[in-house]
Amino acid sequence: MKRFMMKSTFMLVIFCLFILSACSGASESAQSGKSSGSNTLTVAQNADAITLDPHKTNDHASANPMQQVYNTLVDLTPDMEVVPSLAESWEQVDDLTWQFKLRQGVKFHNGEELKASDVKFTYDRLLDPSTASPGAFLLEQVSEIKVVDDYTVEIISKEPFAPLIYNLTHVATGILNEKAVTEAGAQYGQNPVGTGPYKFVSWKKDSEIVFEKYDDYFDGAPSVDKLVFRIIPESSTAVAELKTDGVDIMIDLPSQHISQFENSDTVTVDRVPSFSVKYLSFNMQEKPFDDPKVRQAINYATDKEAIVKAAYQGTAVPATSPLAPGLNGYNDSLEGYPFDPEKAKELLAEAGYPDGFSSTLYISDADIDTKLGTILQSQLKKVGINLSLQVMEWGAFLDETAKGVPMFVLSWTTVTGDADNGMYALFHSKNAGGPGNRSFYKSETVDQLLDNGRKEIDPDKRLTYYQQAQETIVNDATWDFLAVSENIVGVNKRVKGFENMPTGTYKFEGISLE
Amino acid sequence: MLRFILKRILMLIPVVIGVSIIVFILMQLTPGDPAQILLGPQAGEEDVQNLREQMGLNDPLIVQYFRFLIGIATFDFGTSIQDGQPVLQQILSHFPATIKLTLAAMVVALLIGIPIGIISSTKQYSFFDNVSTLGGLVGFSMPNYWLSMMLILLFSVQLGWLPVSGYGGLIFLVLPAISLGTQTAAVFLRMTRSSMLEVLHSDYIRTARAKGITERKVVYAHALRNALIPIITVVGLQVGALLEGAILTEAVFAWPGIGRFMIDAINAKDFPVVQGSVVFIAFVFVFVNLLVDILYAYVDPRIKAQYK
């Protein structure tokens, strides 16, 4: 018996020692827990980056860390103005050719100097089919990248491609260093090298990505020494971290948590209208949605103000167009469809559905979409449209809607700030299905206007094409235009100089800490 | 004994093959195309097809399955669809965090569950027994997520004693371990109590008492050792429950373990990662149960005799 007790005790001791040793092994990457007082900026985001190679992903969670490492040729201000970044100037030489003059003396984090050859290498790699880049669509019209001299590069397109300058602000077109990419090979996404204000230090998957300030940054080194992205999937946990100074900035603060910070001494909630439009759409090839009256009826039957209040807790505005206000090309004369259930019933009767009809609404399992699904179900029921909800996980949802489903709820964020990005994929008939036009909308007028918008060099004329296209799309009731949401960011008051962006991707170079 | 262990290790092979078939079929049955998810909604059909070809997703299923199985046999779990990194390397970099959490939760559960269970059984129907039985019921029924949030609110936000979340030294482990271990502690408590009660009412315990042995020795030397067999079985099985519970706990406490890694992979339909992780976890679970079987032999000489 004694032997047994001794053995048990011995095993328990070994067990505890094992745990202790396992725990102490991790202390090298231990986080501070409290961020105040140090010159470290800690940012919480709810998902980890997939990769830090801008050509290998087009997701939101990877974009934010990448924004700190890379620079694009041109940059976008919060007011959607295109300003110089790595290119100090640019001009359109002819209909097909854009010429960019690069800033001189810009150094990559590995010490290499930025040359026109890096730009060529970057864009060639982005366009190479073997890269299979989700961002390749940004340069889809480009046929050639020409190095004129070390600091001059020309981008030549197959046909006039007016949105190019906006597309070049997207982080997927961030300039890479040829040597760094070649040296790292398949590991490049874990060892990014850019010209940006912060250089990459380490990445513990699903935990944190660490950057330090880049002293040789061409625009002056940032005032923050260290930048840490912490991956906190659960929003309540991130909110608790924000309250206890565990993080300085919380990206995508859910609207239901805003009230917790109303009288906070330490945290402000920064809100800006986003470029993201939430919509309900239809398979327009199928009955009853092939009839514009039915689609208009659904628009009239939807109480958008109620949706904004109930689903968004007031942190959104009703959408009136497929584009969000503030975007280049937005048509502010459109008023959308007011809430008018009587009119909806009339239109349904005219379309031959006096008693309404039944259909299936597909939604993703995201929190906001399930809320919207239930609200829409009850609102449309009042005009006789009975919806059954089909909730799907994101991958399956994308798959099904690409094939065509009767009704679905989705959103689109125009990340480049330009109407082309917000409309071409969604409404051009050549993009029907998977590429973006999941409504299978087919309008020769809109196709023509969107093509013109791509080709037109004169900015004013270009805008009128997009404004006309929006008008047609709204009149056709291609979507039920639901809401334009806000980008909500929780910011500790010791953070100065944070700039909220309608695109939802942020740069932290201008931030200082008190 | 050695033969027994070898036999059990060989039995791992059919288990792993079985698990690999099930997980492979399940992943094929779930809707969603990894190439489409990776390229996003803006990708053209041609690009999606090219990527499918590159990934080998256009090959017949049986070819894909055997590629996967041969990979496992040679410890090559393939590369992640999302970031192109070797799957085994990623599993090994996430697994230590899960092991730490699971072991710590197990320690919490053992330290709470077994002593209270023993005391309860020796004082059946006393105030202590009633309170601990009620505590066991509450501990077992409490949703893990709710408990986690309450712990964070109390110890991190209100009292400021412990960090809210994150991964690092021992201090980061306290709340997740308590949160994950509570339910298991309740299971151990109830198991220990009932197992002990059964033994305490048996004839040889009465004989031992009649011989005048001290109550302490009766309980700890005679009763506990015989009551341990079912408890050890439950401990082994609870490792599986803890690994499962770790998925949620890891998400709440931003703990970079294999659970979160797998959820991300499932959402992205990252076949190699999901398949590799499930097989790996199955392997670990079977291995733990093998350890439990070996432990029986040490606790109960009768079982040891059977091995010979």
PDB file of N, CA and C in Angstrom, chain B residues 1-13 286-287 289-295 297-298 307-308:
ATOM      1  N   MET B   1       3.073  -7.853 -20.327  1.00  0.00           N
ATOM      2  CA  MET B   1       2.695  -6.429 -20.304  1.00  0.00           C
ATOM      3  C   MET B   1       3.155  -5.719 -21.579  1.00  0.00           C
ATOM      4  N   LEU B   2       4.419  -6.016 -21.978  1.00  0.00           N
ATOM      5  CA  LEU B   2       4.975  -5.381 -23.160  1.00  0.00           C
ATOM      6  C   LEU B   2       4.177  -5.794 -24.403  1.00  0.00           C
ATOM      7  N   ARG B   3       3.807  -7.110 -24.403  1.00  0.00           N
ATOM      8  CA  ARG B   3       3.035  -7.610 -25.526  1.00  0.00           C
ATOM      9  C   ARG B   3       1.688  -6.899 -25.616  1.00  0.00           C
ATOM     10  N   PHE B   4       1.109  -6.693 -24.441  1.00  0.00           N
ATOM     11  CA  PHE B   4      -0.181  -6.006 -24.374  1.00  0.00           C
ATOM     12  C   PHE B   4      -0.063  -4.589 -24.946  1.00  0.00           C
ATOM     13  N   ILE B   5       0.995  -3.886 -24.545  1.00  0.00           N
ATOM     14  CA  ILE B   5       1.180  -2.502 -25.018  1.00  0.00           C
ATOM     15  C   ILE B   5       1.394  -2.489 -26.531  1.00  0.00           C
ATOM     16  N   LEU B   6       2.221  -3.418 -26.998  1.00  0.00           N
ATOM     17  CA  LEU B   6       2.481  -3.486 -28.441  1.00  0.00           C
ATOM     18  C   LEU B   6       1.199  -3.749 -29.227  1.00  0.00           C
ATOM     19  N   LYS B   7       0.395  -4.680 -28.666  1.00  0.00           N
ATOM     20  CA  LYS B   7      -0.857  -5.027 -29.312  1.00  0.00           C
ATOM     21  C   LYS B   7      -1.769  -3.800 -29.408  1.00  0.00           C
ATOM     22  N   ARG B   8      -1.792  -3.062 -28.300  1.00  0.00           N
ATOM     23  CA  ARG B   8      -2.645  -1.873 -28.278  1.00  0.00           C
ATOM     24  C   ARG B   8      -2.149  -0.816 -29.260  1.00  0.00           C
ATOM     25  N   ILE B   9      -0.821  -0.707 -29.378  1.00  0.00           N
ATOM     26  CA  ILE B   9      -0.284   0.279 -30.321  1.00  0.00           C
ATOM     27  C   ILE B   9      -0.629  -0.123 -31.756  1.00  0.00           C
ATOM     28  N   LEU B  10      -0.566  -1.430 -32.039  1.00  0.00           N
ATOM     29  CA  LEU B  10      -0.931  -1.892 -33.378  1.00  0.00           C
ATOM     30  C   LEU B  10      -2.401  -1.624 -33.681  1.00  0.00           C
ATOM     31  N   MET B  11      -3.208  -1.668 -32.610  1.00  0.00           N
ATOM     32  CA  MET B  11      -4.644  -1.426 -32.802  1.00  0.00           C
ATOM     33  C   MET B  11      -4.927   0.020 -33.212  1.00  0.00           C
ATOM     34  N   LEU B  12      -3.923   0.888 -33.017  1.00  0.00           N
ATOM     35  CA  LEU B  12      -4.080   2.287 -33.431  1.00  0.00           C
ATOM     36  C   LEU B  12      -4.318   2.379 -34.939  1.00  0.00           C
ATOM     37  N   ILE B  13      -3.701   1.443 -35.683  1.00  0.00           N
ATOM     38  CA  ILE B  13      -3.757   1.550 -37.147  1.00  0.00           C
ATOM     39  C   ILE B  13      -5.197   1.508 -37.675  1.00  0.00           C
ATOM     40  N   VAL B 286      -6.615   8.079 -28.356  1.00  0.00           N
ATOM     41  CA  VAL B 286      -6.409   6.635 -28.227  1.00  0.00           C
ATOM     42  C   VAL B 286      -5.173   6.377 -27.357  1.00  0.00           C
ATOM     43  N   PHE B 287      -4.164   7.181 -27.536  1.00  0.00           N
ATOM     44  CA  PHE B 287      -2.935   7.027 -26.769  1.00  0.00           C
ATOM     45  C   PHE B 287      -3.189   7.243 -25.269  1.00  0.00           C
ATOM     46  N   ASN B 289      -5.939   6.762 -23.730  1.00  0.00           N
ATOM     47  CA  ASN B 289      -6.682   5.619 -23.219  1.00  0.00           C
ATOM     48  C   ASN B 289      -5.801   4.394 -23.030  1.00  0.00           C
ATOM     49  N   LEU B 290      -4.772   4.303 -23.859  1.00  0.00           N
ATOM     50  CA  LEU B 290      -3.797   3.239 -23.662  1.00  0.00           C
ATOM     51  C   LEU B 290      -3.080   3.436 -22.321  1.00  0.00           C
ATOM     52  N   LEU B 291      -2.705   4.688 -22.048  1.00  0.00           N
ATOM     53  CA  LEU B 291      -2.061   4.994 -20.770  1.00  0.00           C
ATOM     54  C   LEU B 291      -2.966   4.612 -19.608  1.00  0.00           C
ATOM     55  N   VAL B 292      -4.254   4.896 -19.775  1.00  0.00           N
ATOM     56  CA  VAL B 292      -5.214   4.570 -18.722  1.00  0.00           C
ATOM     57  C   VAL B 292      -5.245   3.069 -18.481  1.00  0.00           C
ATOM     58  N   ASP B 293      -5.240   2.312 -19.562  1.00  0.00           N
ATOM     59  CA  ASP B 293      -5.261   0.856 -19.428  1.00  0.00           C
ATOM     60  C   ASP B 293      -4.034   0.347 -18.686  1.00  0.00           C
ATOM     61  N   ILE B 294      -2.905   0.983 -19.006  1.00  0.00           N
ATOM     62  CA  ILE B 294      -1.679   0.558 -18.326  1.00  0.00           C
ATOM     63  C   ILE B 294      -1.756   0.906 -16.839  1.00  0.00           C
ATOM     64  N   LEU B 295      -2.371   2.065 -16.591  1.00  0.00           N
ATOM     65  CA  LEU B 295      -2.502   2.522 -15.205  1.00  0.00           C
ATOM     66  C   LEU B 295      -3.358   1.545 -14.378  1.00  0.00           C
ATOM     67  N   ALA B 297      -3.375  -1.539 -14.454  1.00  0.00           N
ATOM     68  CA  ALA B 297      -2.549  -2.639 -13.995  1.00  0.00           C
ATOM     69  C   ALA B 297      -1.797  -2.276 -12.718  1.00  0.00           C
ATOM     70  N   TYR B 298      -1.415  -1.035 -12.646  1.00  0.00           N
ATOM     71  CA  TYR B 298      -0.694  -0.602 -11.443  1.00  0.00           C
ATOM     72  C   TYR B 298      -1.622  -0.486 -10.254  1.00  0.00           C
ATOM     73  N   TYR B 307      -2.614  -9.739 -17.713  1.00  0.00           N
ATOM     74  CA  TYR B 307      -1.710  -9.419 -18.816  1.00  0.00           C
ATOM     75  C   TYR B 307      -0.631 -10.479 -18.995  1.00  0.00           C
ATOM     76  N   LYS B 308      -0.352 -11.183 -17.923  1.00  0.00           N
ATOM     77  CA  LYS B 308       0.817 -12.070 -17.970  1.00  0.00           C
ATOM     78  C   LYS B 308       0.570 -13.323 -18.786  1.00  0.00           C
TER      79      LYS B 308
END
